[in-house]
Amino acid sequence: MNDDAFLRITDLSVGYGATRVLERLRLSIARGEFVALLGASGCGKTTLLRAIAGFVTPSAGAIAVAGRDVTRLPPDRRGMALVFQSYALWPHMSVAKNIGYGLKLKGLPRAAIERRVGEIEALLGLSGLGGRKPGALSGGQRQRVALGRALAVDPQILLLDEPLSNLDARIRLKVRHEIRALQQRLGITAVHVTHDREEAMAMADRVVVMEAGRIAQAGTPEEIYNRPASAFVAAFMGAENMLALNGTVRGEHIHIAAGPHYGAAEVPLDGRALASGALEARFRAEAVQLQAHDAPPATEGLALSGHVEAVSYLGGAWRHSVRIGQTPVFADAEHSLAPRTAVRLTIPAEKLFLFNTPSPSGAAAPADDTHPTATRATRPDRVREAAIS
Amino acid sequence: MTRPASSVFRRSGLTLDLWWIPRALILGLLAFVIFGPLTNLLLWTVAERWYFPHALPIDYGFSYWARVFAPRGNAMESLGNSLLVASLTVLVSLTLAIPAGYALARLQLPCRAVILIAFLIPQAFPNLPVYVNVARLFYQIGLNGTVPGVVLVHVTHGLVYAVWIATAAFAAIDRELEQAARSIGAGALRAFRDVTLPLAAPGLLASAIFVFLESLDEFTGSYFVGAPDVNMLPLLLYSAGAGGNYQIASISALLLLVPSIGFMLVVERFLKSDVLSKVGQ
């Protein structure tokens, strides 16, 4: 927790009735930072955003902006602007009226409002559309009007609630970069909610992965992608392949014992708090080197042997479904291998994510307070009911 | 409609003709049931003399119209009373229905369904005993025979339309539209005035029209509470009809019919399906 936090969320809990949606959540966001809240539906990311905006009343905890406690303030007095997933444009007002409404509220003279609305329209490529009603706009234009309406009031914090999810895929890629560029140009602090990991990584300075009302991991896109703090984060960030292994910690390395379908391997701990015992290994399909079983190994790492079951072309690479013993995994290769081919999969040590398998007693995870969320996230007893997203 | 129409192409034209006989009969009967009495009413308004066994009036003319609209004729007074009471009823009903409807649509009220049903209670009991008792009560507190007394009776009667439709109108507005205004700096009242109210206006207008029409047509309450000091158009219609003065009765009926039809057209235009689907929910 850095002390120059602009938006500081302390021990925030939110519950609807008996359901706890957020549980003692802490998050600090610096001025000018773009933070993406990433998670599956029901993880509480939208609830967190709405709590920041002031539409959800927390049962405990505090939200402060620039040192000022805003927890009990109504939404209109928080100096934030929320862009809704549905855009929530007012159908009875023209585009210019929609964008200028916040300025009218501030009591600006009409000429100043018109000038600012013109600037915003030019900034977002909406020039000439000011007289139209939202109903006469395309999805992408509506999205920009919603963004313009929020930007017009010059908010301290811009809140974005899945603003791209109603756009079609190609426009989404374009708007993603537009919003990011705009945010950097204007230097606005932004909190963006999304369930799309690529979108989160492309837009944000910092990605906050949420799981069941808690933060599973917060870090730069690179950290989240390459050093996931828990099996959940690894899986969410695309490391869907899972293997159960056994390992012993020896100094700075963990030694993985050879099994029926895999060879022994030495993996550097690299600062990870792993204990000897049952391990859950996770890796991405594209991290694997796939070869025929008799080819000479090209890289160091954990070697698995199995049979190809199915192949499909993804564009750029062939995705093979490979059965390792009883476990199916996916592996990508530039060339396809026929089904039933015996193959060897090599996973380089730096691309193999290892986690201690939670034991039934829930005591396997080391009690380490510096990474509280990482350990909590792996405990099955902490997994709570999916809440309203 | 498409099925018999498409069968025309496959089968002979005879099948079509046979199909149309019962249909034409039913449609004709329906038209007669709806428009027969109306035609009769229209004829009576311009009939100078009309008696049995003549199928149509013997003499036509507008002398009864002149009598109804004469400066000292009580029809104009009744029309004025009716319009005044109906307008005041709309005003009072909407003043109550807008906050009530908003609360019922937006807030997590306990027993919401019970509250909505409660507004139906004035309609649920037989009018006659209720209004006789209301009249007795109003007589004691000096409200009997006054315009406010009649307005009060009409408001209890019309509130169910006002509140139900207003609730539906507010419920049909996406809450995020209000939240969008709140999030960029509008206070709760300001957001209501600038966003919610304009968007609910068509539904509220429709509810106002329903209340207006209900008040215009209301008879029992007007009779027991208003008469003989406050005379309303339906009372005039009743006494004219009971006295065998069909011309006067028809002309006042026509006067009642004109706003009804006008408002029906407005309702049809403004009451959208998204509001209608939420009535009573």
Short mmCIF file of N, CA, C and O in Angstrom, two decimals, chain B residues 36-152:
data_model
loop_
_atom_site.label_atom_id
_atom_site.label_comp_id
_atom_site.label_asym_id
_atom_site.label_seq_id
_atom_site.Cartn_x
_atom_site.Cartn_y
_atom_site.Cartn_z
N GLY B 36 -74.48 0.44 -33.48
CA GLY B 36 -75.94 0.60 -33.47
C GLY B 36 -76.38 1.63 -32.44
O GLY B 36 -77.01 2.64 -32.79
N PRO B 37 -76.06 1.42 -31.16
CA PRO B 37 -76.48 2.38 -30.14
C PRO B 37 -75.92 3.78 -30.40
O PRO B 37 -76.60 4.78 -30.15
N LEU B 38 -74.68 3.83 -30.95
CA LEU B 38 -74.08 5.14 -31.21
C LEU B 38 -74.86 5.88 -32.30
O LEU B 38 -75.09 7.08 -32.20
N THR B 39 -75.25 5.14 -33.32
CA THR B 39 -76.04 5.75 -34.39
C THR B 39 -77.37 6.25 -33.84
O THR B 39 -77.81 7.36 -34.13
N ASN B 40 -77.98 5.41 -33.03
CA ASN B 40 -79.23 5.78 -32.39
C ASN B 40 -79.07 7.07 -31.60
O ASN B 40 -79.89 8.00 -31.68
N LEU B 41 -77.94 7.13 -30.86
CA LEU B 41 -77.66 8.31 -30.04
C LEU B 41 -77.50 9.55 -30.91
O LEU B 41 -78.07 10.61 -30.64
N LEU B 42 -76.73 9.38 -32.00
CA LEU B 42 -76.51 10.51 -32.90
C LEU B 42 -77.82 11.00 -33.50
O LEU B 42 -78.06 12.20 -33.62
N LEU B 43 -78.69 10.03 -33.88
CA LEU B 43 -79.98 10.40 -34.46
C LEU B 43 -80.83 11.19 -33.45
O LEU B 43 -81.46 12.18 -33.79
N TRP B 44 -80.78 10.72 -32.20
CA TRP B 44 -81.59 11.39 -31.19
C TRP B 44 -81.16 12.84 -30.96
O TRP B 44 -81.96 13.70 -30.65
N THR B 45 -79.85 13.09 -31.13
CA THR B 45 -79.38 14.46 -30.86
C THR B 45 -79.94 15.45 -31.88
O THR B 45 -80.02 16.64 -31.60
N VAL B 46 -80.28 14.96 -33.07
CA VAL B 46 -80.79 15.88 -34.09
C VAL B 46 -82.27 15.63 -34.41
O VAL B 46 -82.80 16.16 -35.38
N ALA B 47 -82.92 14.82 -33.59
CA ALA B 47 -84.33 14.51 -33.83
C ALA B 47 -85.20 15.58 -33.16
O ALA B 47 -85.06 15.86 -31.97
N GLU B 48 -86.09 16.19 -33.95
CA GLU B 48 -87.05 17.12 -33.36
C GLU B 48 -88.27 16.35 -32.87
O GLU B 48 -88.75 16.56 -31.76
N ARG B 49 -88.77 15.43 -33.74
CA ARG B 49 -89.88 14.57 -33.36
C ARG B 49 -89.54 13.15 -33.80
O ARG B 49 -89.07 12.94 -34.91
N TRP B 50 -89.76 12.21 -32.92
CA TRP B 50 -89.47 10.80 -33.27
C TRP B 50 -90.27 9.91 -32.34
O TRP B 50 -90.05 9.92 -31.13
N TYR B 51 -91.25 9.22 -32.88
CA TYR B 51 -92.01 8.29 -32.03
C TYR B 51 -92.39 7.05 -32.81
O TYR B 51 -92.28 6.99 -34.04
N PHE B 52 -92.79 6.04 -32.07
CA PHE B 52 -93.19 4.75 -32.62
C PHE B 52 -94.35 4.96 -33.57
O PHE B 52 -95.18 5.84 -33.32
N PRO B 53 -94.49 4.31 -34.62
CA PRO B 53 -93.73 3.21 -35.22
C PRO B 53 -92.67 3.66 -36.22
O PRO B 53 -92.25 2.87 -37.04
N HIS B 54 -92.27 4.94 -36.19
CA HIS B 54 -91.32 5.44 -37.19
C HIS B 54 -89.91 4.92 -36.91
O HIS B 54 -89.43 5.01 -35.79
N ALA B 55 -89.26 4.38 -37.95
CA ALA B 55 -87.90 3.85 -37.79
C ALA B 55 -86.88 4.97 -37.72
O ALA B 55 -85.84 4.81 -37.09
N LEU B 56 -87.18 6.09 -38.34
CA LEU B 56 -86.26 7.23 -38.32
C LEU B 56 -87.01 8.46 -37.81
O LEU B 56 -88.24 8.51 -37.86
N PRO B 57 -86.28 9.46 -37.32
CA PRO B 57 -86.95 10.66 -36.83
C PRO B 57 -87.83 11.29 -37.90
O PRO B 57 -87.53 11.19 -39.10
N ILE B 58 -88.89 11.93 -37.46
CA ILE B 58 -89.82 12.55 -38.40
C ILE B 58 -89.29 13.91 -38.82
O ILE B 58 -89.25 14.24 -40.00
N ASP B 59 -88.82 14.69 -37.84
CA ASP B 59 -88.25 16.00 -38.14
C ASP B 59 -86.82 16.06 -37.60
O ASP B 59 -86.54 15.58 -36.51
N TYR B 60 -85.95 16.70 -38.38
CA TYR B 60 -84.58 16.91 -37.91
C TYR B 60 -84.36 18.38 -37.58
O TYR B 60 -85.00 19.25 -38.19
N GLY B 61 -83.47 18.67 -36.63
CA GLY B 61 -83.20 20.07 -36.31
C GLY B 61 -82.28 20.17 -35.11
O GLY B 61 -81.93 19.16 -34.48
N PHE B 62 -81.86 21.37 -34.83
CA PHE B 62 -80.90 21.59 -33.74
C PHE B 62 -81.49 22.39 -32.58
O PHE B 62 -80.75 22.96 -31.79
N SER B 63 -82.81 22.38 -32.46
CA SER B 63 -83.41 23.23 -31.43
C SER B 63 -83.01 22.77 -30.03
O SER B 63 -82.82 23.57 -29.14
N TYR B 64 -82.82 21.43 -29.88
CA TYR B 64 -82.43 20.95 -28.54
C TYR B 64 -81.00 21.34 -28.20
O TYR B 64 -80.67 21.58 -27.05
N TRP B 65 -80.17 21.40 -29.24
CA TRP B 65 -78.80 21.85 -29.02
C TRP B 65 -78.82 23.29 -28.51
O TRP B 65 -78.12 23.63 -27.57
N ALA B 66 -79.65 24.08 -29.14
CA ALA B 66 -79.76 25.48 -28.71
C ALA B 66 -80.23 25.53 -27.27
O ALA B 66 -79.72 26.33 -26.46
N ARG B 67 -81.18 24.62 -26.93
CA ARG B 67 -81.68 24.64 -25.56
C ARG B 67 -80.59 24.23 -24.56
O ARG B 67 -80.44 24.83 -23.50
N VAL B 68 -79.79 23.19 -24.97
CA VAL B 68 -78.72 22.72 -24.07
C VAL B 68 -77.66 23.80 -23.87
O VAL B 68 -77.20 24.04 -22.75
N PHE B 69 -77.33 24.47 -24.97
CA PHE B 69 -76.25 25.45 -24.86
C PHE B 69 -76.76 26.87 -24.58
O PHE B 69 -75.99 27.81 -24.65
N ALA B 70 -78.02 26.98 -24.24
CA ALA B 70 -78.54 28.29 -23.86
C ALA B 70 -77.81 28.77 -22.60
O ALA B 70 -77.44 27.97 -21.76
N PRO B 71 -77.61 30.11 -22.49
CA PRO B 71 -76.84 30.63 -21.36
C PRO B 71 -77.42 30.19 -20.01
O PRO B 71 -76.67 29.98 -19.06
N ARG B 72 -78.76 30.05 -19.94
CA ARG B 72 -79.33 29.70 -18.64
C ARG B 72 -79.60 28.20 -18.52
O ARG B 72 -80.10 27.74 -17.51
N GLY B 73 -79.25 27.45 -19.56
CA GLY B 73 -79.47 26.01 -19.51
C GLY B 73 -78.54 25.36 -18.50
O GLY B 73 -77.38 25.76 -18.35
N ASN B 74 -79.04 24.37 -17.78
CA ASN B 74 -78.19 23.75 -16.75
C ASN B 74 -77.16 22.78 -17.34
O ASN B 74 -76.30 22.29 -16.63
N ALA B 75 -77.25 22.53 -18.66
CA ALA B 75 -76.24 21.65 -19.27
C ALA B 75 -74.87 22.29 -19.23
O ALA B 75 -73.87 21.61 -18.91
N MET B 76 -74.79 23.57 -19.51
CA MET B 76 -73.49 24.23 -19.50
C MET B 76 -72.91 24.26 -18.09
O MET B 76 -71.70 24.04 -17.91
N GLU B 77 -73.79 24.49 -17.13
CA GLU B 77 -73.31 24.48 -15.75
C GLU B 77 -72.78 23.09 -15.38
O GLU B 77 -71.71 22.97 -14.78
N SER B 78 -73.53 22.07 -15.79
CA SER B 78 -73.09 20.69 -15.48
C SER B 78 -71.78 20.37 -16.17
O SER B 78 -70.88 19.78 -15.57
N LEU B 79 -71.68 20.80 -17.43
CA LEU B 79 -70.43 20.54 -18.17
C LEU B 79 -69.26 21.23 -17.47
O LEU B 79 -68.20 20.64 -17.26
N GLY B 80 -69.50 22.48 -17.07
CA GLY B 80 -68.46 23.23 -16.36
C GLY B 80 -68.06 22.52 -15.07
O GLY B 80 -66.87 22.33 -14.79
N ASN B 81 -69.09 22.09 -14.31
CA ASN B 81 -68.80 21.37 -13.06
C ASN B 81 -68.01 20.11 -13.32
O ASN B 81 -67.03 19.82 -12.64
N SER B 82 -68.45 19.37 -14.34
CA SER B 82 -67.79 18.10 -14.65
C SER B 82 -66.33 18.33 -14.99
O SER B 82 -65.44 17.61 -14.51
N LEU B 83 -66.09 19.33 -15.84
CA LEU B 83 -64.71 19.59 -16.26
C LEU B 83 -63.86 20.08 -15.08
O LEU B 83 -62.71 19.66 -14.92
N LEU B 84 -64.45 20.93 -14.24
CA LEU B 84 -63.72 21.43 -13.07
C LEU B 84 -63.35 20.29 -12.13
O LEU B 84 -62.19 20.15 -11.72
N VAL B 85 -64.37 19.46 -11.84
CA VAL B 85 -64.13 18.34 -10.92
C VAL B 85 -63.11 17.38 -11.52
O VAL B 85 -62.17 16.93 -10.84
N ALA B 86 -63.24 17.08 -12.82
CA ALA B 86 -62.32 16.13 -13.44
C ALA B 86 -60.89 16.67 -13.41
O ALA B 86 -59.94 15.94 -13.10
N SER B 87 -60.73 17.97 -13.70
CA SER B 87 -59.38 18.55 -13.70
C SER B 87 -58.78 18.52 -12.30
O SER B 87 -57.61 18.16 -12.11
N LEU B 88 -59.59 18.91 -11.30
CA LEU B 88 -59.09 18.89 -9.92
C LEU B 88 -58.75 17.47 -9.49
O LEU B 88 -57.75 17.24 -8.81
N THR B 89 -59.60 16.51 -9.92
CA THR B 89 -59.34 15.11 -9.57
C THR B 89 -58.00 14.65 -10.15
O THR B 89 -57.20 14.00 -9.47
N VAL B 90 -57.75 15.04 -11.40
CA VAL B 90 -56.48 14.68 -12.03
C VAL B 90 -55.32 15.29 -11.25
O VAL B 90 -54.33 14.62 -10.94
N LEU B 91 -55.48 16.56 -10.89
CA LEU B 91 -54.42 17.26 -10.17
C LEU B 91 -54.10 16.56 -8.85
O LEU B 91 -52.93 16.25 -8.55
N VAL B 92 -55.16 16.29 -8.07
CA VAL B 92 -54.94 15.67 -6.75
C VAL B 92 -54.39 14.25 -6.92
O VAL B 92 -53.44 13.85 -6.24
N SER B 93 -54.97 13.49 -7.85
CA SER B 93 -54.53 12.10 -8.04
C SER B 93 -53.06 12.04 -8.42
O SER B 93 -52.30 11.25 -7.87
N LEU B 94 -52.65 12.90 -9.37
CA LEU B 94 -51.26 12.84 -9.82
C LEU B 94 -50.31 13.31 -8.73
O LEU B 94 -49.22 12.78 -8.57
N THR B 95 -50.75 14.32 -7.96
CA THR B 95 -49.91 14.78 -6.85
C THR B 95 -49.64 13.64 -5.87
O THR B 95 -48.55 13.53 -5.32
N LEU B 96 -50.65 12.78 -5.70
CA LEU B 96 -50.44 11.63 -4.82
C LEU B 96 -49.74 10.49 -5.57
O LEU B 96 -48.89 9.79 -5.01
N ALA B 97 -50.09 10.31 -6.85
CA ALA B 97 -49.63 9.11 -7.57
C ALA B 97 -48.16 9.20 -7.97
O ALA B 97 -47.49 8.17 -8.05
N ILE B 98 -47.65 10.41 -8.23
CA ILE B 98 -46.25 10.50 -8.68
C ILE B 98 -45.29 10.04 -7.59
O ILE B 98 -44.49 9.13 -7.81
N PRO B 99 -45.37 10.61 -6.36
CA PRO B 99 -44.48 10.06 -5.32
C PRO B 99 -44.80 8.61 -4.97
O PRO B 99 -43.88 7.81 -4.79
N ALA B 100 -46.10 8.29 -4.93
CA ALA B 100 -46.46 6.90 -4.56
C ALA B 100 -45.96 5.93 -5.62
O ALA B 100 -45.37 4.89 -5.29
N GLY B 101 -46.18 6.27 -6.88
CA GLY B 101 -45.75 5.39 -7.96
C GLY B 101 -44.24 5.24 -7.99
O GLY B 101 -43.72 4.14 -8.19
N TYR B 102 -43.53 6.35 -7.76
CA TYR B 102 -42.07 6.27 -7.77
C TYR B 102 -41.58 5.37 -6.63
O TYR B 102 -40.71 4.52 -6.83
N ALA B 103 -42.18 5.55 -5.46
CA ALA B 103 -41.78 4.74 -4.31
C ALA B 103 -42.07 3.27 -4.58
O ALA B 103 -41.24 2.40 -4.31
N LEU B 104 -43.24 2.99 -5.13
CA LEU B 104 -43.61 1.59 -5.37
C LEU B 104 -42.74 0.97 -6.45
O LEU B 104 -42.44 -0.23 -6.41
N ALA B 105 -42.32 1.78 -7.42
CA ALA B 105 -41.52 1.23 -8.51
C ALA B 105 -40.06 1.07 -8.11
O ALA B 105 -39.40 0.14 -8.54
N ARG B 106 -39.55 1.98 -7.28
CA ARG B 106 -38.10 2.02 -7.07
C ARG B 106 -37.64 1.45 -5.73
O ARG B 106 -36.60 0.82 -5.65
N LEU B 107 -38.41 1.70 -4.69
CA LEU B 107 -37.91 1.34 -3.36
C LEU B 107 -38.27 -0.09 -3.02
O LEU B 107 -39.26 -0.63 -3.53
N GLN B 108 -37.48 -0.67 -2.18
CA GLN B 108 -37.74 -2.05 -1.75
C GLN B 108 -38.77 -1.99 -0.63
O GLN B 108 -38.44 -2.11 0.53
N LEU B 109 -40.03 -1.77 -1.00
CA LEU B 109 -41.06 -1.62 0.03
C LEU B 109 -41.56 -2.99 0.47
O LEU B 109 -41.81 -3.85 -0.37
N PRO B 110 -41.74 -3.16 1.76
CA PRO B 110 -42.38 -4.40 2.20
C PRO B 110 -43.86 -4.36 1.80
O PRO B 110 -44.46 -3.30 1.74
N CYS B 111 -44.43 -5.51 1.54
CA CYS B 111 -45.85 -5.64 1.20
C CYS B 111 -46.22 -4.77 0.01
O CYS B 111 -47.27 -4.13 -0.02
N ARG B 112 -45.34 -4.71 -0.98
CA ARG B 112 -45.60 -3.89 -2.15
C ARG B 112 -46.91 -4.29 -2.83
O ARG B 112 -47.73 -3.45 -3.19
N ALA B 113 -47.09 -5.60 -2.97
CA ALA B 113 -48.29 -6.10 -3.63
C ALA B 113 -49.53 -5.71 -2.86
O ALA B 113 -50.55 -5.32 -3.44
N VAL B 114 -49.45 -5.78 -1.52
CA VAL B 114 -50.59 -5.44 -0.68
C VAL B 114 -50.96 -3.97 -0.87
O VAL B 114 -52.13 -3.61 -0.99
N ILE B 115 -49.93 -3.12 -0.94
CA ILE B 115 -50.19 -1.68 -1.12
C ILE B 115 -50.87 -1.44 -2.47
O ILE B 115 -51.84 -0.69 -2.56
N LEU B 116 -50.37 -2.12 -3.49
CA LEU B 116 -50.97 -1.94 -4.82
C LEU B 116 -52.43 -2.39 -4.83
O LEU B 116 -53.29 -1.75 -5.42
N ILE B 117 -52.69 -3.51 -4.15
CA ILE B 117 -54.06 -4.04 -4.09
C ILE B 117 -54.95 -3.08 -3.30
O ILE B 117 -56.13 -2.89 -3.62
N ALA B 118 -54.36 -2.45 -2.27
CA ALA B 118 -55.15 -1.56 -1.41
C ALA B 118 -55.82 -0.45 -2.21
O ALA B 118 -56.93 -0.05 -1.90
N PHE B 119 -55.12 0.01 -3.28
CA PHE B 119 -55.71 1.07 -4.09
C PHE B 119 -56.92 0.58 -4.88
O PHE B 119 -57.72 1.36 -5.38
N LEU B 120 -57.03 -0.73 -4.98
CA LEU B 120 -58.14 -1.32 -5.73
C LEU B 120 -59.39 -1.43 -4.86
O LEU B 120 -60.50 -1.59 -5.38
N ILE B 121 -59.23 -1.33 -3.55
CA ILE B 121 -60.33 -1.58 -2.62
C ILE B 121 -61.56 -0.70 -2.92
O ILE B 121 -62.67 -1.22 -2.96
N PRO B 122 -61.37 0.62 -3.19
CA PRO B 122 -62.57 1.42 -3.48
C PRO B 122 -63.39 0.86 -4.63
O PRO B 122 -64.59 1.08 -4.71
N GLN B 123 -62.74 0.13 -5.54
CA GLN B 123 -63.47 -0.46 -6.67
C GLN B 123 -64.02 -1.83 -6.32
O GLN B 123 -64.88 -2.34 -7.04
N ALA B 124 -63.50 -2.42 -5.26
CA ALA B 124 -63.82 -3.82 -5.00
C ALA B 124 -65.19 -3.98 -4.37
O ALA B 124 -65.84 -5.00 -4.53
N PHE B 125 -65.65 -2.96 -3.62
CA PHE B 125 -66.94 -3.08 -2.94
C PHE B 125 -68.02 -2.44 -3.79
O PHE B 125 -67.75 -1.56 -4.60
N PRO B 126 -69.28 -2.85 -3.57
CA PRO B 126 -70.37 -2.23 -4.32
C PRO B 126 -70.39 -0.73 -4.04
O PRO B 126 -70.27 -0.30 -2.89
N ASN B 127 -70.50 0.06 -5.09
CA ASN B 127 -70.42 1.50 -4.96
C ASN B 127 -71.50 2.09 -4.07
O ASN B 127 -71.24 2.98 -3.27
N LEU B 128 -72.70 1.58 -4.24
CA LEU B 128 -73.85 2.22 -3.63
C LEU B 128 -73.74 2.35 -2.11
O LEU B 128 -73.77 3.46 -1.58
N PRO B 129 -73.56 1.21 -1.38
CA PRO B 129 -73.46 1.35 0.08
C PRO B 129 -72.27 2.21 0.50
O PRO B 129 -72.36 2.98 1.46
N VAL B 130 -71.15 2.11 -0.25
CA VAL B 130 -69.97 2.89 0.11
C VAL B 130 -70.28 4.38 0.02
O VAL B 130 -70.05 5.14 0.97
N TYR B 131 -70.89 4.80 -1.10
CA TYR B 131 -71.10 6.21 -1.29
C TYR B 131 -72.22 6.77 -0.41
O TYR B 131 -72.17 7.92 -0.01
N VAL B 132 -73.21 5.92 -0.09
CA VAL B 132 -74.24 6.36 0.85
C VAL B 132 -73.59 6.71 2.19
O VAL B 132 -73.85 7.75 2.79
N ASN B 133 -72.65 5.86 2.61
CA ASN B 133 -71.97 6.11 3.87
C ASN B 133 -71.03 7.30 3.79
O ASN B 133 -70.93 8.09 4.73
N VAL B 134 -70.36 7.40 2.63
CA VAL B 134 -69.48 8.56 2.43
C VAL B 134 -70.30 9.84 2.49
O VAL B 134 -69.91 10.82 3.14
N ALA B 135 -71.47 9.81 1.85
CA ALA B 135 -72.33 10.99 1.85
C ALA B 135 -72.73 11.36 3.28
O ALA B 135 -72.69 12.53 3.66
N ARG B 136 -73.07 10.35 4.08
CA ARG B 136 -73.47 10.61 5.46
C ARG B 136 -72.32 11.25 6.24
O ARG B 136 -72.48 12.25 6.94
N LEU B 137 -71.14 10.69 6.01
CA LEU B 137 -69.94 11.18 6.69
C LEU B 137 -69.62 12.62 6.24
O LEU B 137 -69.36 13.50 7.07
N PHE B 138 -69.67 12.85 4.95
CA PHE B 138 -69.37 14.18 4.40
C PHE B 138 -70.41 15.20 4.88
O PHE B 138 -70.09 16.37 5.07
N TYR B 139 -71.64 14.73 5.04
CA TYR B 139 -72.69 15.63 5.49
C TYR B 139 -72.35 16.18 6.88
O TYR B 139 -72.54 17.35 7.17
N GLN B 140 -71.82 15.27 7.71
CA GLN B 140 -71.47 15.67 9.08
C GLN B 140 -70.36 16.71 9.09
O GLN B 140 -70.34 17.60 9.93
N ILE B 141 -69.40 16.57 8.19
CA ILE B 141 -68.27 17.51 8.22
C ILE B 141 -68.43 18.61 7.18
O ILE B 141 -67.48 19.34 6.90
N GLY B 142 -69.62 18.71 6.59
CA GLY B 142 -69.91 19.83 5.71
C GLY B 142 -69.29 19.73 4.34
O GLY B 142 -69.15 20.74 3.65
N LEU B 143 -68.89 18.53 3.94
CA LEU B 143 -68.30 18.39 2.61
C LEU B 143 -69.34 18.02 1.57
O LEU B 143 -69.09 18.12 0.37
N ASN B 144 -70.50 17.57 2.04
CA ASN B 144 -71.53 17.15 1.10
C ASN B 144 -72.01 18.34 0.28
O ASN B 144 -72.17 19.43 0.80
N GLY B 145 -72.17 18.09 -1.02
CA GLY B 145 -72.67 19.15 -1.89
C GLY B 145 -71.63 20.19 -2.21
O GLY B 145 -71.96 21.29 -2.65
N THR B 146 -70.37 19.91 -1.98
CA THR B 146 -69.31 20.86 -2.36
C THR B 146 -68.42 20.23 -3.42
O THR B 146 -68.33 18.99 -3.53
N VAL B 147 -67.75 21.07 -4.19
CA VAL B 147 -66.83 20.56 -5.21
C VAL B 147 -65.68 19.75 -4.57
O VAL B 147 -65.38 18.64 -5.02
N PRO B 148 -65.04 20.24 -3.49
CA PRO B 148 -63.99 19.41 -2.88
C PRO B 148 -64.49 18.04 -2.46
O PRO B 148 -63.76 17.04 -2.58
N GLY B 149 -65.74 17.97 -1.98
CA GLY B 149 -66.30 16.68 -1.59
C GLY B 149 -66.36 15.72 -2.76
O GLY B 149 -65.90 14.57 -2.67
N VAL B 150 -66.88 16.21 -3.88
CA VAL B 150 -66.98 15.36 -5.08
C VAL B 150 -65.58 14.97 -5.57
O VAL B 150 -65.33 13.83 -5.94
N VAL B 151 -64.66 15.95 -5.55
CA VAL B 151 -63.29 15.66 -6.00
C VAL B 151 -62.69 14.55 -5.15
O VAL B 151 -62.07 13.61 -5.67
N LEU B 152 -62.90 14.62 -3.84
CA LEU B 152 -62.35 13.59 -2.94
C LEU B 152 -62.88 12.21 -3.31
O LEU B 152 -62.12 11.23 -3.39
#
